[in-house]
Coordinates of C-alpha atoms in Angstrom, one line a residue:
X1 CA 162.1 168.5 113.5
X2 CA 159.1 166.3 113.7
X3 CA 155.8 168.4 113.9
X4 CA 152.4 166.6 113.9
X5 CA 148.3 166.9 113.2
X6 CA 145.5 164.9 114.4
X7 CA 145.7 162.6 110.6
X8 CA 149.7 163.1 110.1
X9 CA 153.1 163.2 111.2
X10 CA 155.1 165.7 109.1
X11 CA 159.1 165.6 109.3
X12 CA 162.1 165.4 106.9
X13 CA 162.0 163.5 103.6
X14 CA 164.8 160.6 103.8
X15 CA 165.8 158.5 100.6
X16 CA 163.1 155.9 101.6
X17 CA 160.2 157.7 100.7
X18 CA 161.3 157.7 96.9
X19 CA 159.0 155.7 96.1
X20 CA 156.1 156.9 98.2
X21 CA 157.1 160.4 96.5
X22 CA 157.2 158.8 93.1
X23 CA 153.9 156.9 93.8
X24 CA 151.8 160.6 93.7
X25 CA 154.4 162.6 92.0
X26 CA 153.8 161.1 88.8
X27 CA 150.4 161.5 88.7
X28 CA 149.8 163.8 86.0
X29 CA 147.1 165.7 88.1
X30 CA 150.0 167.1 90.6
X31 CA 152.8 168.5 89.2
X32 CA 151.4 170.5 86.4
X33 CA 149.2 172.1 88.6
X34 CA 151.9 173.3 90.7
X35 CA 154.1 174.1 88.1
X36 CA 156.6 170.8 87.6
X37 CA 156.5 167.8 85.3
X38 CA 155.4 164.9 86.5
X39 CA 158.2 162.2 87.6
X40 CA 159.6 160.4 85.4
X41 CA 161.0 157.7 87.5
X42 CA 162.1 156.4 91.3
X43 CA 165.6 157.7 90.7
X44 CA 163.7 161.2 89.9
X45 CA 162.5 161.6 92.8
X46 CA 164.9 160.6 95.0
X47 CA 167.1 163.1 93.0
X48 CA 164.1 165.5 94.5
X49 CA 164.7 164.5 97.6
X50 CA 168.0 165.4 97.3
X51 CA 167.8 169.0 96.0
X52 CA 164.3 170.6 96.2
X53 CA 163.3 168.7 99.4
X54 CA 166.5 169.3 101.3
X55 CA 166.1 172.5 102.1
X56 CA 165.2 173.7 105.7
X57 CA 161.7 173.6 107.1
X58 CA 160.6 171.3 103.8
X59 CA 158.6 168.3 105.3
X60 CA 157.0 164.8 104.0
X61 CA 153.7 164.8 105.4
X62 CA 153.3 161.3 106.4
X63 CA 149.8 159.6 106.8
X64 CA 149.6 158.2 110.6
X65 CA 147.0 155.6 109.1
X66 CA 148.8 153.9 106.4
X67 CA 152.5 155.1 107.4
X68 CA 153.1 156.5 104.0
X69 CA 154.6 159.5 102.8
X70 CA 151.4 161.2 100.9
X71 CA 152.6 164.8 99.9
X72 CA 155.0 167.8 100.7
X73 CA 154.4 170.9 102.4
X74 CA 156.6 173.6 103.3
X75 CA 158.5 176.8 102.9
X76 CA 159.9 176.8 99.6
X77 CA 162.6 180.0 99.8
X78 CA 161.5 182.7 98.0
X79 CA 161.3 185.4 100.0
X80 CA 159.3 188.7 99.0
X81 CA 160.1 191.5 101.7
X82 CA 162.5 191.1 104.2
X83 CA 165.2 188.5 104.4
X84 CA 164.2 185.8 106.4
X85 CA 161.1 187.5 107.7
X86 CA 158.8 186.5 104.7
X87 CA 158.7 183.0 102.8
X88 CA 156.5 181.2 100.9
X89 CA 154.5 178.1 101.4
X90 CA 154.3 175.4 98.6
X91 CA 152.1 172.0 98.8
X92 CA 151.7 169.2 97.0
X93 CA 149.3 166.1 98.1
X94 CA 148.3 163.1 96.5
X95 CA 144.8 162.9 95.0
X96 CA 144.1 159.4 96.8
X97 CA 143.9 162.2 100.5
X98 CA 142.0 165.2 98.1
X99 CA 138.9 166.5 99.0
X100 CA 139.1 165.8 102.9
X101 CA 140.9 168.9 104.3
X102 CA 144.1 167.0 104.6
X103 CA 146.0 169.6 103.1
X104 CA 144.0 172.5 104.8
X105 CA 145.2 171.0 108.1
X106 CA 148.9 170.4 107.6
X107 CA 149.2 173.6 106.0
X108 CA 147.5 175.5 109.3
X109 CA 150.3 173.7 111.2
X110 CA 153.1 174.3 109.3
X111 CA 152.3 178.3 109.2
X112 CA 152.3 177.8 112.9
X113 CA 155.3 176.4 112.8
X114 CA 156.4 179.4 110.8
X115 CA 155.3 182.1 112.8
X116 CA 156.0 181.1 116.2
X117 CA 159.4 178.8 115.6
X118 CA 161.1 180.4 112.6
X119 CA 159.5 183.7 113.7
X120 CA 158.5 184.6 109.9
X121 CA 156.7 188.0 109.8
X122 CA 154.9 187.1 106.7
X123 CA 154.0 183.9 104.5
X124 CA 153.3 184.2 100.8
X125 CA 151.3 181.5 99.0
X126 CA 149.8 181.4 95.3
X127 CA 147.9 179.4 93.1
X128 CA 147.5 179.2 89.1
X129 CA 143.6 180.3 88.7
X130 CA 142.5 177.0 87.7
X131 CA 143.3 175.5 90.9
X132 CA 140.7 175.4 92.4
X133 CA 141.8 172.9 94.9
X134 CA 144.7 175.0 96.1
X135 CA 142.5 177.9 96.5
X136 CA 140.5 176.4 98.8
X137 CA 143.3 175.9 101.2
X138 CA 144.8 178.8 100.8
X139 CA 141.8 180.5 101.9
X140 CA 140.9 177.8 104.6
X141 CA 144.5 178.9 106.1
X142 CA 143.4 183.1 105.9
X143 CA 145.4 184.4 103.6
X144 CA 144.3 187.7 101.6
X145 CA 144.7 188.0 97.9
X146 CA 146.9 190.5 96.7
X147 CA 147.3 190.7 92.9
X148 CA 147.8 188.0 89.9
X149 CA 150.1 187.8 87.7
X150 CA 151.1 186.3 84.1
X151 CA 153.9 183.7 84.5
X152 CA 155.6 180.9 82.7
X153 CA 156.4 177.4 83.1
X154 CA 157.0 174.0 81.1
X155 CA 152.9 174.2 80.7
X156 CA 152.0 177.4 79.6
X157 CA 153.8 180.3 77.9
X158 CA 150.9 182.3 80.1
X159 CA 149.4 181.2 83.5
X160 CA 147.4 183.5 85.2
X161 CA 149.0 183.4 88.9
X162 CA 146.8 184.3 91.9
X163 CA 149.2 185.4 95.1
X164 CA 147.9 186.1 98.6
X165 CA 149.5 187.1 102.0
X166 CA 149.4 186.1 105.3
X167 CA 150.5 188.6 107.8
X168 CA 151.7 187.5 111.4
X169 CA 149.5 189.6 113.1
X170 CA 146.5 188.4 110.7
X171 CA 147.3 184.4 111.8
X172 CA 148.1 185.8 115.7
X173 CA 144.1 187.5 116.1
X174 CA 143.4 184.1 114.6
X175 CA 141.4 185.7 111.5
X176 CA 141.9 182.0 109.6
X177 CA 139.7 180.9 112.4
X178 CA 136.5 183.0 111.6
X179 CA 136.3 183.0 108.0
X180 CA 135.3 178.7 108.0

């Protein structure tokens, strides 16, 4: 499944964007923001590749200017309500494309993607509070917030997590569209 936007092409991650993935993923301004370490190595994040980024309805987004793999987007699995009518969206971009709604726009096609192919009645999507960045698109796409919450990761022993929701019916009456 190839999908696309007017800057990017988004479609599986193959073993030859290793490097492309290695080139922002170790970048210590991405991972720890999402919650992972950065990569360590090529063979890292091909080992990515292979486990994390193999799963269904995971995509490189791919930059149509410079042909190179600049950042993940998809759904990630983790289901809140009912089995395979909720999942959440994760992202990850590099900071060369921050800051020009890159991320804001594969995301809006992707929950598209979601709600009218995979037929999803609700998408989850959180942030850690300081993430400011991630905020941003989250509420660029229309999600509400719901509640935070105290997790843990390799970081932190206590990160204040900030979840929202998007309902189908929300993203179908287009309310993403009239809050930007």
């Amino acid at each position: 499944m190839i999908l696309e936007t007017a800057r990017t092409l988004l479609r599986p991650f193959t073993d030859n964007d290793a490097q492309d993935l290695y080139a922002y993923a170790k970048d210590p301004r991405v991972g720890p923001a999402a919650g992972w370490k950065p990569h360590a190595s090529v063979e890292e994040s091909l080992r990515i590749i292979h486990t994390v980024f193999s799963a269904p309805n995971v995509f490189a987004v791919v930059d149509r200017s410079g042909g190179h793999v600049v950042g993940s987007v998809g759904f990630v699995g983790r289901p809140r309500g009912e089995e395979g009518r909720s999942d959440e969206l994760g992202y990850a971009l590099s900071p060369d494309f921050w800051g020009h709604g890159l991320m804001t726009e594969v995301a809006k096609r992707v929950l598209e993607y979601g709600f009218t192919v995979i037929g999803l009645k609700e998408v989850w999507c959180s942030h850690y509070v300081e993430n400011d960045r991630s905020r941003r698109v989250i509420e660029k796409c229309g999600f509400s917030y719901v509640f935070d919450q105290h997790l843990s990761d390799e970081f932190s022993p206590d990160r204040l997590t900030r979840f929202y929701v998007l309902l189908r019916e929300d993203w179908e009456r287009g309310i993403w569209r009239k809050q930007f």
